[in-house]
Coordinates of C-alpha atoms and ligand atoms in Angstrom, one line a residue:
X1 CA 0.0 0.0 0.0
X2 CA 1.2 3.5 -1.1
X3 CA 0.7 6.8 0.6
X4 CA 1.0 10.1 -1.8
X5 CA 0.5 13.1 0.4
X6 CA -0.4 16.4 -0.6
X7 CA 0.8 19.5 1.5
X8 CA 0.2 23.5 0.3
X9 CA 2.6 26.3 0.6
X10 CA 2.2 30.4 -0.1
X11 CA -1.6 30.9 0.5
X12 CA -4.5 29.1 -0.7
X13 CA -6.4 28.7 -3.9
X14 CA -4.1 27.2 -5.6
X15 CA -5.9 24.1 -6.8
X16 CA -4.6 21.8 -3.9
X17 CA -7.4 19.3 -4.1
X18 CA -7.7 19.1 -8.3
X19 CA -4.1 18.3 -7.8
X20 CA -5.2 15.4 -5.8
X21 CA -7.9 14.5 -7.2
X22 CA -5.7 14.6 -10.7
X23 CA -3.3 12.4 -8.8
X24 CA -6.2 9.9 -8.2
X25 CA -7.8 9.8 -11.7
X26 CA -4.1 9.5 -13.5
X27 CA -3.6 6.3 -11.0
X28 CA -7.2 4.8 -11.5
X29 CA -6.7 5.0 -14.9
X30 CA -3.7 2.9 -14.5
X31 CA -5.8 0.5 -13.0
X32 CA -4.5 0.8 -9.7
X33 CA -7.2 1.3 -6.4
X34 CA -7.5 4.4 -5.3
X35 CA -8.5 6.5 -2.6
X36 CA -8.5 10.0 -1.1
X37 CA -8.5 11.8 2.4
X38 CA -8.9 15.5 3.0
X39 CA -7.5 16.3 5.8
X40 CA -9.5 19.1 7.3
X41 CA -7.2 21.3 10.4
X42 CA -10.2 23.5 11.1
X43 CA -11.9 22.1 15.0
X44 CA -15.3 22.0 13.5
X45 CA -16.2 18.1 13.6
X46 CA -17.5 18.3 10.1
X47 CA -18.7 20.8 7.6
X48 CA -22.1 21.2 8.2
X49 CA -22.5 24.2 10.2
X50 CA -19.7 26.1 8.5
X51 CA -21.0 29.6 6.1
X52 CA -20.8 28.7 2.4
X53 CA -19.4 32.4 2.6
X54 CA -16.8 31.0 4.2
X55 CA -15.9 27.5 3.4
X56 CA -17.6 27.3 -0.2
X57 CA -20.1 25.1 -0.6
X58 CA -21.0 22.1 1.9
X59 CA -20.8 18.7 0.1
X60 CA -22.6 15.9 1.4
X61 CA -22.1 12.0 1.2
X62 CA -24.1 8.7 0.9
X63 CA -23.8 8.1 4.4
X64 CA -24.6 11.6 4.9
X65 CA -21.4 13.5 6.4
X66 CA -21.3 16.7 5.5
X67 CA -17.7 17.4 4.0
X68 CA -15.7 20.2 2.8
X69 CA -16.2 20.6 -1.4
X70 CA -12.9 18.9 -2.2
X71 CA -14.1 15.4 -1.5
X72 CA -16.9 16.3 -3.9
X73 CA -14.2 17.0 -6.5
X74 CA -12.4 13.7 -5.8
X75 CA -16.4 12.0 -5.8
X76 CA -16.4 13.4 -9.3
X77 CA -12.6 12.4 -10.8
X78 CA -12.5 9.2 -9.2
X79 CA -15.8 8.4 -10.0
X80 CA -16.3 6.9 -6.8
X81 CA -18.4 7.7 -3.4
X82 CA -16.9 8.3 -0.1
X83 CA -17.7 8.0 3.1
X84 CA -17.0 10.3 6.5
X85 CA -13.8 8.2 7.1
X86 CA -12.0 9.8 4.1
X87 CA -12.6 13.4 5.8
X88 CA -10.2 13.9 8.7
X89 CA -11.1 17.1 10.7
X90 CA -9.0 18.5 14.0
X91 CA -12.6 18.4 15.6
X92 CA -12.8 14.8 14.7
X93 CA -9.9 14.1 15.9
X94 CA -9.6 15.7 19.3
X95 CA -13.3 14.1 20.2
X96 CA -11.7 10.6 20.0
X97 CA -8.3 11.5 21.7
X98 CA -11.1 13.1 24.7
X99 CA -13.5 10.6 24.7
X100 CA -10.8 7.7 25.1
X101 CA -8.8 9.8 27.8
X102 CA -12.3 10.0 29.3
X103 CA -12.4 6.1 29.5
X104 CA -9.6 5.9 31.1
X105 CA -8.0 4.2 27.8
X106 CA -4.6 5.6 28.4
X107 CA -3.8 4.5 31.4
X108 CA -2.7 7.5 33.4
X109 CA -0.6 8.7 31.3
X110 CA -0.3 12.5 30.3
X111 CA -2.4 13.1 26.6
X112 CA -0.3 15.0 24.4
X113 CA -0.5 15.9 20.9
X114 CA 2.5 14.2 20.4
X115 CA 2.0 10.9 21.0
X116 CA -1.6 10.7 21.7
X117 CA -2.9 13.2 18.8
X118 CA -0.5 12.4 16.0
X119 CA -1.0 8.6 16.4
X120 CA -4.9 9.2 16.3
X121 CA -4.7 10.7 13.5
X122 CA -1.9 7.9 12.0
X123 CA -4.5 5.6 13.0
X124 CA -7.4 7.3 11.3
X125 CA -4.8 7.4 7.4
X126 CA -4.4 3.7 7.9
X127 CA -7.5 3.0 8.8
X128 CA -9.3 4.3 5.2
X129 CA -6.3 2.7 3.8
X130 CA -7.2 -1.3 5.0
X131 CA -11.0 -0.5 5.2
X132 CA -11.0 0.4 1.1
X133 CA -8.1 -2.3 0.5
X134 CA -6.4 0.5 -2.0
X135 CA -3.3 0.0 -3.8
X136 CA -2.6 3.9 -3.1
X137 CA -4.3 6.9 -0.8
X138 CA -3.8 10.2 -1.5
X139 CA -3.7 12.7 1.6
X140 CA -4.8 15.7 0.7
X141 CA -3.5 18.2 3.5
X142 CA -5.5 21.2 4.1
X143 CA -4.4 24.7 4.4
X144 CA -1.0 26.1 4.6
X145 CA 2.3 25.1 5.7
X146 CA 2.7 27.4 8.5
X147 CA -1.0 27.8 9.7
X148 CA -0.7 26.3 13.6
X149 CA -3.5 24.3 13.0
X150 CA -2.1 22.0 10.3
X151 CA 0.9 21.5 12.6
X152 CA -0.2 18.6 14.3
X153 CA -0.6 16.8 10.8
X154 CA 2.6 18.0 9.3
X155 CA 3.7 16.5 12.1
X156 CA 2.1 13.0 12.0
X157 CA 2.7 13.1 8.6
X158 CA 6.7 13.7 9.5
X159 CA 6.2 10.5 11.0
X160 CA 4.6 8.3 8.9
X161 CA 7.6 9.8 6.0
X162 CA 9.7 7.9 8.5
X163 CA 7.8 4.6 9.0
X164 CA 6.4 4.1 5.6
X165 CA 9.8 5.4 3.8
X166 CA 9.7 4.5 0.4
X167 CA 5.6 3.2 0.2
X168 CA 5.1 7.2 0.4
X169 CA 5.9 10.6 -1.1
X170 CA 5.2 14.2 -0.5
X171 CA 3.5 16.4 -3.2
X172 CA 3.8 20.0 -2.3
X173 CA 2.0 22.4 -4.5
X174 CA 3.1 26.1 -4.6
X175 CA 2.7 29.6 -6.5
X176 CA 5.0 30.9 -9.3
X177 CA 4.3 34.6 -10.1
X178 CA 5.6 36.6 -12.8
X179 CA 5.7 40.1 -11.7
X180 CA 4.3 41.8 -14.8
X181 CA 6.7 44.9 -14.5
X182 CA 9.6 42.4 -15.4
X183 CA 8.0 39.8 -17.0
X184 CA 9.8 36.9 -14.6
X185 CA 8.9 34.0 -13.2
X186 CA 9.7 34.3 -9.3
X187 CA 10.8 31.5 -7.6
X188 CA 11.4 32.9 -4.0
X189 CA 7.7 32.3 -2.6
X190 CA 8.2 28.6 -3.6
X191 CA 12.1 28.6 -2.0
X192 CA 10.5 30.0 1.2
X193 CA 7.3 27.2 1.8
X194 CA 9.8 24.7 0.6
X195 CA 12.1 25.9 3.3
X196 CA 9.4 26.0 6.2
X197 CA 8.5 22.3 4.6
X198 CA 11.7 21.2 5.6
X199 CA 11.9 23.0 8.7
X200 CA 9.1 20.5 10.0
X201 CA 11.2 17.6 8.8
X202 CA 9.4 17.2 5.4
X203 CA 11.0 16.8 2.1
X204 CA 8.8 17.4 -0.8
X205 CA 9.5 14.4 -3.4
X206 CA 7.1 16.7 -6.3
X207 CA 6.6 20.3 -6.5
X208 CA 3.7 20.8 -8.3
X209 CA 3.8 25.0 -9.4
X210 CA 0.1 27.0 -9.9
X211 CA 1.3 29.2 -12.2
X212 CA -0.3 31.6 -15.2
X213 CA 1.7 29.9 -18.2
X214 CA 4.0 26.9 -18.1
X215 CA 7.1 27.0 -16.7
X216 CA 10.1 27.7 -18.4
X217 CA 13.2 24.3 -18.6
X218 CA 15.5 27.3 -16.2
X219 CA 12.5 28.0 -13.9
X220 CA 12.4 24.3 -12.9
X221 CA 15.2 23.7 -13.0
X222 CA 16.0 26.8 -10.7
X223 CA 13.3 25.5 -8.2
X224 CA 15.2 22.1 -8.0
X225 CA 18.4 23.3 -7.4
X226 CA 17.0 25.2 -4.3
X227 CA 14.3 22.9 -3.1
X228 CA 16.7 20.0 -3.3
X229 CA 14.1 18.2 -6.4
X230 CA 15.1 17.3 -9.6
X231 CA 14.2 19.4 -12.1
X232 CA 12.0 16.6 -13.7
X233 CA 9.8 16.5 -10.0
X234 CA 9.0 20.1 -10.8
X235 CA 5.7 20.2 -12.3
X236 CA 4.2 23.3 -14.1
X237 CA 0.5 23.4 -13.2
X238 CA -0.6 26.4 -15.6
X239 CA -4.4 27.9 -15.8
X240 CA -6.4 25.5 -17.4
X241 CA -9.8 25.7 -19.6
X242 CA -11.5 23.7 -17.2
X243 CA -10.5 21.8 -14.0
X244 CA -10.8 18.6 -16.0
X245 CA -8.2 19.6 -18.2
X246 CA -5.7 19.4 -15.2
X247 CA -4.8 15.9 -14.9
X248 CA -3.8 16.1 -18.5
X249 CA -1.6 18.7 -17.9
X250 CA -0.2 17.4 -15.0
X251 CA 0.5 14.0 -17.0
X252 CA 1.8 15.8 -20.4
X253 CA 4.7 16.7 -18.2
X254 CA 4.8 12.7 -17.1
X255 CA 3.7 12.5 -13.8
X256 CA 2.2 9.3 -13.3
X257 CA 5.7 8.2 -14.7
X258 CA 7.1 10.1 -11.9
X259 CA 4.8 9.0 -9.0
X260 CA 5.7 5.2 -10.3
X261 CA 9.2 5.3 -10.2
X262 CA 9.3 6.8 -6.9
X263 CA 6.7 4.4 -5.7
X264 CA 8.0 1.6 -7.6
X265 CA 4.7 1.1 -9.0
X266 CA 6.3 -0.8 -12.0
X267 CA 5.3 0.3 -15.3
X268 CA 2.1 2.2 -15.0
X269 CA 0.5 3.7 -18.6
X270 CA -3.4 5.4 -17.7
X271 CA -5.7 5.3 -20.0
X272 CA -7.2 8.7 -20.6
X273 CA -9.0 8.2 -24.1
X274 CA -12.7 8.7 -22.5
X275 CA -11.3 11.3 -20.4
X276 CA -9.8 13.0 -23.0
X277 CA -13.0 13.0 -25.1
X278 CA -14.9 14.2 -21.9
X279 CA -12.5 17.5 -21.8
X280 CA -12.9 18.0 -25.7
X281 CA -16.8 17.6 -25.5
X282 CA -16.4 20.6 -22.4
X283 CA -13.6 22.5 -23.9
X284 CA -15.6 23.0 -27.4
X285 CA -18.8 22.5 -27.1
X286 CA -21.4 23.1 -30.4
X287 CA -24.0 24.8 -28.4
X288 CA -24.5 27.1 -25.8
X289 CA -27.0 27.5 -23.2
X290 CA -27.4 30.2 -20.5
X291 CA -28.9 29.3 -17.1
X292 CA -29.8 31.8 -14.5
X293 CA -28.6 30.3 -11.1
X294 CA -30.8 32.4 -8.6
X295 CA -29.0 32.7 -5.2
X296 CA -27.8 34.2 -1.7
X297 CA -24.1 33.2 -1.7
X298 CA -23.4 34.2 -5.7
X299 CA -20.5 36.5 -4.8
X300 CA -18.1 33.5 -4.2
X301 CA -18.8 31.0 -6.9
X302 CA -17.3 27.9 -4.7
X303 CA -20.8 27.9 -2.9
X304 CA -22.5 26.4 -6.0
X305 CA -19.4 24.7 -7.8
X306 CA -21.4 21.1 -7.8
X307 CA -23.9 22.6 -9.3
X308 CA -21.9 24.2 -12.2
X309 CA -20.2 20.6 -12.5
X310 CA -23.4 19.3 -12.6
X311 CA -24.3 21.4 -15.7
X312 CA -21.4 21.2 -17.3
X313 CA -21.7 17.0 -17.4
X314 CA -25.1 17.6 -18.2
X315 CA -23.9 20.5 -21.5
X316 CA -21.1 18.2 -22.2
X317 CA -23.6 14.7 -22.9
X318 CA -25.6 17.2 -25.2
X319 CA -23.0 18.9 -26.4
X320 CA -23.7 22.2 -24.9
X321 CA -21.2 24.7 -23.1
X322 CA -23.0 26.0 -20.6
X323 CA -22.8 29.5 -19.3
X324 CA -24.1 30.3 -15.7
X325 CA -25.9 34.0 -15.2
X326 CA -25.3 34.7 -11.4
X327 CA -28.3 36.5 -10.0
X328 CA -28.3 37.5 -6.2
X329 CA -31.9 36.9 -4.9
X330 CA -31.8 40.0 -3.0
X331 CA -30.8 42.2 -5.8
X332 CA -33.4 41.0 -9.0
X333 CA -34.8 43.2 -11.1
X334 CA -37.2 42.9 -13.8
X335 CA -35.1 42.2 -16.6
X336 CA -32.2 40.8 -14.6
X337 CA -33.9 36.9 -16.0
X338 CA -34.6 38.2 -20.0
X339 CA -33.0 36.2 -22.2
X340 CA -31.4 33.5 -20.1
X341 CA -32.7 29.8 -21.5
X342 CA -33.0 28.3 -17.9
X343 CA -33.4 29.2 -14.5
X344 CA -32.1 27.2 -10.8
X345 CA -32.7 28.2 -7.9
X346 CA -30.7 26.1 -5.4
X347 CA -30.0 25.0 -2.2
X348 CA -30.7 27.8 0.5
X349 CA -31.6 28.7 4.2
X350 CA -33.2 31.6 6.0
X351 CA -35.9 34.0 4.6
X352 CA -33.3 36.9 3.4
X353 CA -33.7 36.3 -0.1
X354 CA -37.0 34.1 -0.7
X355 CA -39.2 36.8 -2.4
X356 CA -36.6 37.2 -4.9
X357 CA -36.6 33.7 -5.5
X358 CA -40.5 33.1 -5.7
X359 CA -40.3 36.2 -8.1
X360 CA -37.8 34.2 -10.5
X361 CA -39.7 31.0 -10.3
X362 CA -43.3 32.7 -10.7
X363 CA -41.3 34.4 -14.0
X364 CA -40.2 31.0 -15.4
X365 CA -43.5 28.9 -14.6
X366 CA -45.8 32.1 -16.5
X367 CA -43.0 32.5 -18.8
X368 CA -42.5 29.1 -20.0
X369 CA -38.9 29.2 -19.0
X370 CA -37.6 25.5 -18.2
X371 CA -36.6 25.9 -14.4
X372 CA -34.9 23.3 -12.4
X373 CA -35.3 24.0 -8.4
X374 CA -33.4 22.2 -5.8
X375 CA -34.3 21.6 -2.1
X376 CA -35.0 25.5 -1.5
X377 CA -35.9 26.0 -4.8
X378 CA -38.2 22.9 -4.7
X379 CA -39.9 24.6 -1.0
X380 CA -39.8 28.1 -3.2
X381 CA -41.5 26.4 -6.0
X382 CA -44.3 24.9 -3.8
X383 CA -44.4 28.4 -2.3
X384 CA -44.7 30.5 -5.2
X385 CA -47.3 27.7 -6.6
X386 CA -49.4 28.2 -3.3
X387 CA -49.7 32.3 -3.4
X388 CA -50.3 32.5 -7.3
X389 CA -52.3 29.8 -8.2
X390 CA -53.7 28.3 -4.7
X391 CA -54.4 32.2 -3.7
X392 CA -53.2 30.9 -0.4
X393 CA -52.3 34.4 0.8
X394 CA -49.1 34.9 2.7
X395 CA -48.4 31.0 1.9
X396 CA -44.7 30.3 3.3
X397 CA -42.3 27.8 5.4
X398 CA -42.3 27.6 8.8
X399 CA -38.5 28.0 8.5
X400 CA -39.9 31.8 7.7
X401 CA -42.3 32.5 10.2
X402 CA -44.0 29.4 12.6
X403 CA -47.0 31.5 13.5
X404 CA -48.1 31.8 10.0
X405 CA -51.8 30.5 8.9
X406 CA -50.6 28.5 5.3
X407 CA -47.1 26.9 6.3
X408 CA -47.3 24.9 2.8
X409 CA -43.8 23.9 3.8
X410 CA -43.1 22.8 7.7
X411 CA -41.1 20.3 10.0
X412 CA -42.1 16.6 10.4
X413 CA -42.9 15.8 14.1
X414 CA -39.5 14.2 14.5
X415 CA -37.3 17.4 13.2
X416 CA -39.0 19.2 16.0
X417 CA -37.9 17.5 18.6
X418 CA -34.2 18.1 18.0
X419 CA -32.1 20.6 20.0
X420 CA -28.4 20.3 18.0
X421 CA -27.8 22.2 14.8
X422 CA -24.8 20.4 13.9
X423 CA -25.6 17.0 11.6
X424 CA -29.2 16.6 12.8
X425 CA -30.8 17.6 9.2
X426 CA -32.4 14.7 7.2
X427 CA -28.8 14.0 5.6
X428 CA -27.4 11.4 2.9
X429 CA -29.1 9.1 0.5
X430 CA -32.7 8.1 0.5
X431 CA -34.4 6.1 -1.9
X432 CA -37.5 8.2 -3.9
X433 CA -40.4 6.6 -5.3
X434 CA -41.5 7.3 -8.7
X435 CA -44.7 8.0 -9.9
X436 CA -45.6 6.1 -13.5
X437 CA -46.4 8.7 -16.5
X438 CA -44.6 11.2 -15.3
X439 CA -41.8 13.8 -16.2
X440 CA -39.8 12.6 -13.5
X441 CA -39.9 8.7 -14.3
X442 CA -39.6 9.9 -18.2
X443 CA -36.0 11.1 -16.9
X444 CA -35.0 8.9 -14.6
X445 CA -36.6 5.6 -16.5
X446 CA -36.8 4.0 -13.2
X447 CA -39.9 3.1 -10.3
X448 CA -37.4 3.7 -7.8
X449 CA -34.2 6.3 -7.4
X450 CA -31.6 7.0 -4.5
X451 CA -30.4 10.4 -4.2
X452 CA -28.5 12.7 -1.5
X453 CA -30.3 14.8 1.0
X454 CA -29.7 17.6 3.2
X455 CA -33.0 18.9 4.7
X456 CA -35.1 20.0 7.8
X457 CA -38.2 21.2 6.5
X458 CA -41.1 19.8 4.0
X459 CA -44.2 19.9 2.0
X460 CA -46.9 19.8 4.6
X461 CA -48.6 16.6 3.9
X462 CA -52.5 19.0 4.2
X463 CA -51.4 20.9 1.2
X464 CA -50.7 18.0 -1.1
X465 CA -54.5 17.3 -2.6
X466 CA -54.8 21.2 -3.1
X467 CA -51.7 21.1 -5.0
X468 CA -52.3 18.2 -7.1
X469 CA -55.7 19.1 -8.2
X470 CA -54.6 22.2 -9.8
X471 CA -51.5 20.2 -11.5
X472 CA -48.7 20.4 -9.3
X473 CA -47.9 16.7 -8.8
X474 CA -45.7 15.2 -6.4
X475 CA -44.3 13.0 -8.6
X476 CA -41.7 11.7 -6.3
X477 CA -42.1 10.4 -2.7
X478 CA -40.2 8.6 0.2
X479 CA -40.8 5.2 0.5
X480 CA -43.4 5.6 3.5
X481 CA -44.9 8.2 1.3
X482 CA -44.7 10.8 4.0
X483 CA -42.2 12.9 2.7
X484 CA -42.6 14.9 -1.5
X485 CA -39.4 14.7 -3.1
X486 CA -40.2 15.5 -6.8
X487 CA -42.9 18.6 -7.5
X488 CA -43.8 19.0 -11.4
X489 CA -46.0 20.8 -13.4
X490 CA -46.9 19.9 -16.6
X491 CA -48.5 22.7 -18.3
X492 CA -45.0 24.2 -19.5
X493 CA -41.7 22.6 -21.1
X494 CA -39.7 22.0 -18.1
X495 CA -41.2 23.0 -14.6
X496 CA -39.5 19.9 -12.0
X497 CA -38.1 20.4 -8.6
X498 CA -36.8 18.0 -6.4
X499 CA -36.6 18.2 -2.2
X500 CA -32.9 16.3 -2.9
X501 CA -29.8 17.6 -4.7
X502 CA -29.1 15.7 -7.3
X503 CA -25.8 17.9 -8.2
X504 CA -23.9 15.7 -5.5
X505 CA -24.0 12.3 -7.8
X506 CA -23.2 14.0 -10.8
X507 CA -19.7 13.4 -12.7
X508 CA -18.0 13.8 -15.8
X509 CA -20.3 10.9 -18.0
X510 CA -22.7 10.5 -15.5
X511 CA -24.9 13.3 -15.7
X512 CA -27.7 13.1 -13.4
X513 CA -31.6 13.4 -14.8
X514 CA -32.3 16.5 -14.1
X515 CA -29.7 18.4 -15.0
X516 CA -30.0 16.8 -18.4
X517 CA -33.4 17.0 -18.6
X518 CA -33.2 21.0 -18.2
X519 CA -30.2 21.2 -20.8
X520 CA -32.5 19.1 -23.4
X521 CA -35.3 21.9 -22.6
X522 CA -33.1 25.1 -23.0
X523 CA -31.9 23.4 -26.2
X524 CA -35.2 22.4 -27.5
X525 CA -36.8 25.7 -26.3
X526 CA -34.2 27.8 -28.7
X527 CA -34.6 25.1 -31.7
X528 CA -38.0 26.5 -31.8
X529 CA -37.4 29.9 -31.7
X530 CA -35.0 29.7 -34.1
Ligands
LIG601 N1 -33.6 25.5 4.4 C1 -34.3 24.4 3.8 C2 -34.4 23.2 4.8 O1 -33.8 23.1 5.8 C3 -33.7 23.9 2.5 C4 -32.3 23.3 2.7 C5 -31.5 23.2 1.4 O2 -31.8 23.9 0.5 N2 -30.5 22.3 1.4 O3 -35.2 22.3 4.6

């Protein structure tokens, strides 16, 4: 079993986890077993009750863990699901290292972060390692070298460097500026977090440089000579036209080659031909489609990026680039929706920024407008659908205002009951129920479908005759049949919304239903206008 770990140096952004998550693809498509970890330092236990604003978005799994995006990225280039083992937080962590010094587990002695916390988290690495039976993991380190938070994993991973020697290697991935005055690539930044690297007792194997063009044969060769790498090891990691171009950047410059011979993998060769294809079908796409994405956090893109990689596998099946119009529900305006092809309104919480929503939604169900709305934007939909054609005045959630006389959307008895915020949503997969002859089993051509949740309130079971009869149909439930998943509406080309998010199991030749069915409608919608 190999161990490739991935530290970050200068400041963050620099495409730490694509760089992993390339790693992983290149070696899957090798044939090896792969898996990742993301190796959160932050002392939250998980994502969940971290600000988009913040954080990005908050990516959740099967088992329901909510995760920072990254694993969603390696989800998506490994084309595999993980569970909360691969996500290693310093909350996680510490919780263990407490609760077994609470049970008297270590014997009197004094708990330190060296032994006690660096072996946890040793523990925790080789744990994911035997539990998935990989041929290599890939440790994705979070944050920067430096930060005192990462320290106790720099340091475990110090250690492991020593007990693993050659099963592992360090990636560390840095920033290359070229100061535009003079026109030169600058090393120093990379020297320095090299330096600091080392001064933990880590020798970076791979240097993996975020810069804006490739890097010149003297700038690598520069960086070796001072990072003590050989110029080969020193791997340019220029923008890219998408970040599924990346892993074939990384490999044009031979890095699986690279990771083998210091791994002694033997002769590894990945096969990148559908990959390849995939990138093409993204990178030039025929058509082009618009979609409005109506939100709260659209100022920092990273709160919706599965849903823009949900899209673009959904463009790339059809053929389609497509372009996102970000729309901050707060600010709309009349004509801020005219001429986009779609509209999304997506996950959400709070009331700050509902009207603005329901306004976008009422303009694409009046306006024919194929709109795809997901967990908010299916409560928003049932909203908007309850005040405009119900003429249930004042219809809302009860995650708005509990005293109100329609609450079309409210808590199940159960969700009441709980005092915690942190992971006590209804989280991870649950299987839907299908409804025959409808839009939704015409996309999914299947009775029964399993899809990723992350959700405290719901359509209030004494609305759902009223809604049906005037031809919003719950097309998908829960198996008990107590919970509406799918809401559509038939009078218009596209009109589906779904209480799940269905952006989590997309990847690159997967797309998922809806996603592709809104594509088909935008597309089909500007054949006949044309
Ligand atoms: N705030 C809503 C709820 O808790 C919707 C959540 C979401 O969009 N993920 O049910």
């Amino acid at each position: 079993m190999k161990f490739i770990f991935v530290t970050g140096g200068v400041m963050s952004g620099l495409g730490k986890g694509i760089t992993s998550a390339s790693i992983g693809l290149l070696l899957k498509s090798c044939g090896l077993r792969v898996t990742s970890i993301k190796i959160d330092p932050y002392l939250n236990c998980d994502a969940g009750t971290m600000s988009p604003y913040q954080h990005g978005e908050v990516f959740v799994l099967d088992d329901g863990t909510e995760v920072d995006m990254d694993l969603g990225n390696y989800e998506r280039f490994l084309g595999e699901s993980m569970s909360q083992a691969n996500n290693i937080t310093t909350g996680k962590v510490y919780k263990k290292v407490i609760e077994q010094e609470r049970r008297g587990d270590y014997l009197g002695e004094t708990v330190q972060i060296i032994p006690h916390v660096t072996d946890q988290i040793k523990a925790d690495i080789h744990k994911v390692a035997q539990d998935t039976h990989a041929d290599v993991v890939v440790i994705e380190l979070g944050g920067t070298v430096g930060d005192i938070e990462s320290m106790p994993f720099l340091e475990a991973v110090r250690q492991l460097r020593r007990e693993l020697r050659k099963d592992s290697l360090v990636v560390h991935t840095t920033l290359v500026p070229v100061l535009k005055a003079v026109g030169e690539a600058k090393t120093k930044p990379t020297q320095h977090s090299v330096k600091e690297l080392r001064a933990i007792g880590i020798q970076p194997d791979i240097i993996v440089a975020r810069s804006e063009h490739p890097l010149s044969g003297d700038t690598c060769r520069k960086i070796g000579l001072f990072c003590d790498v050989a110029p080969e090891a020193v791997i340019g990691a220029p923008d890219a036209r998408s970040i599924y171009e990346v892993p074939l950047i990384l490999e044009q410059q031979g890095l699986t080659q690279l990771l083998s011979e210091q791994l002694q993998l033997g002769q590894q060769m990945p096969q990148l031909s559908e990959w390849n294809l995939f990138v093409e079908r993204v990178t030039q796409p025929t058509h082009q489609v618009e979609i409005a994405l109506v939100g709260k956090y659209t100022d920092l893109s990273d709160s919706y990026v599965s849903y823009e990689e949900a899209l673009t596998h959904a463009g790339a099946a059809l053929d389609a680039g497509v372009k996102i119009r970000w729309i901050e529900s707060d600010l709309i305006q009349p004509d801020s929706l005219s001429g986009v092809d779609g509209i999304i309104v997506p996950v959400g919480f709070g009331s700050r920024g509902s009207d603005g929503k329901i306004e976008a939604i009422c303009y694409a169900r009046e306006n024919n407008i194929p709109y795809l709305g997901i967990c908010y934007g299916f409560q928003m939909a049932v909203i908007e659908f309850a005040r405009n054609v119900l003429k249930l005045k004042n219809a809302t959630s009860s995650e708005f205002d509990d005293q109100a006389e329609h609450q079309v959307v409210s808590l199940l008895p159960e969700q009441k009951e709980m005092e915690d915020l942190g992971g006590t949503m209804r989280l991870g997969l649950h299987s839907i129920v299908i409804r025959e002859n409808s839009l939704a089993n015409k996309l999914y051509c299947n009775p029964s479908i399993d899809e990723r949740h992350r959700h405290r309130f719901e359509v209030n079971l004494d609305y759902v005759d009223q809604f049906e009869s005037a031809g919003l149909i719950f097309s998908g439930r829960s198996e008990d049949g107590r919970r509406m998943e799918i809401a559509e509406y038939a009078d218009h080309p596209y009109f589906i919304a779904a209480q799940f998010h269905p952006e989590f199991l997309s990847r690159p030749n997967q797309p998922r239903p809806l996603f592709l069915g809104l594509i088909h409608a935008c597309l089909n919608e500007q054949s006949k206008s044309s």
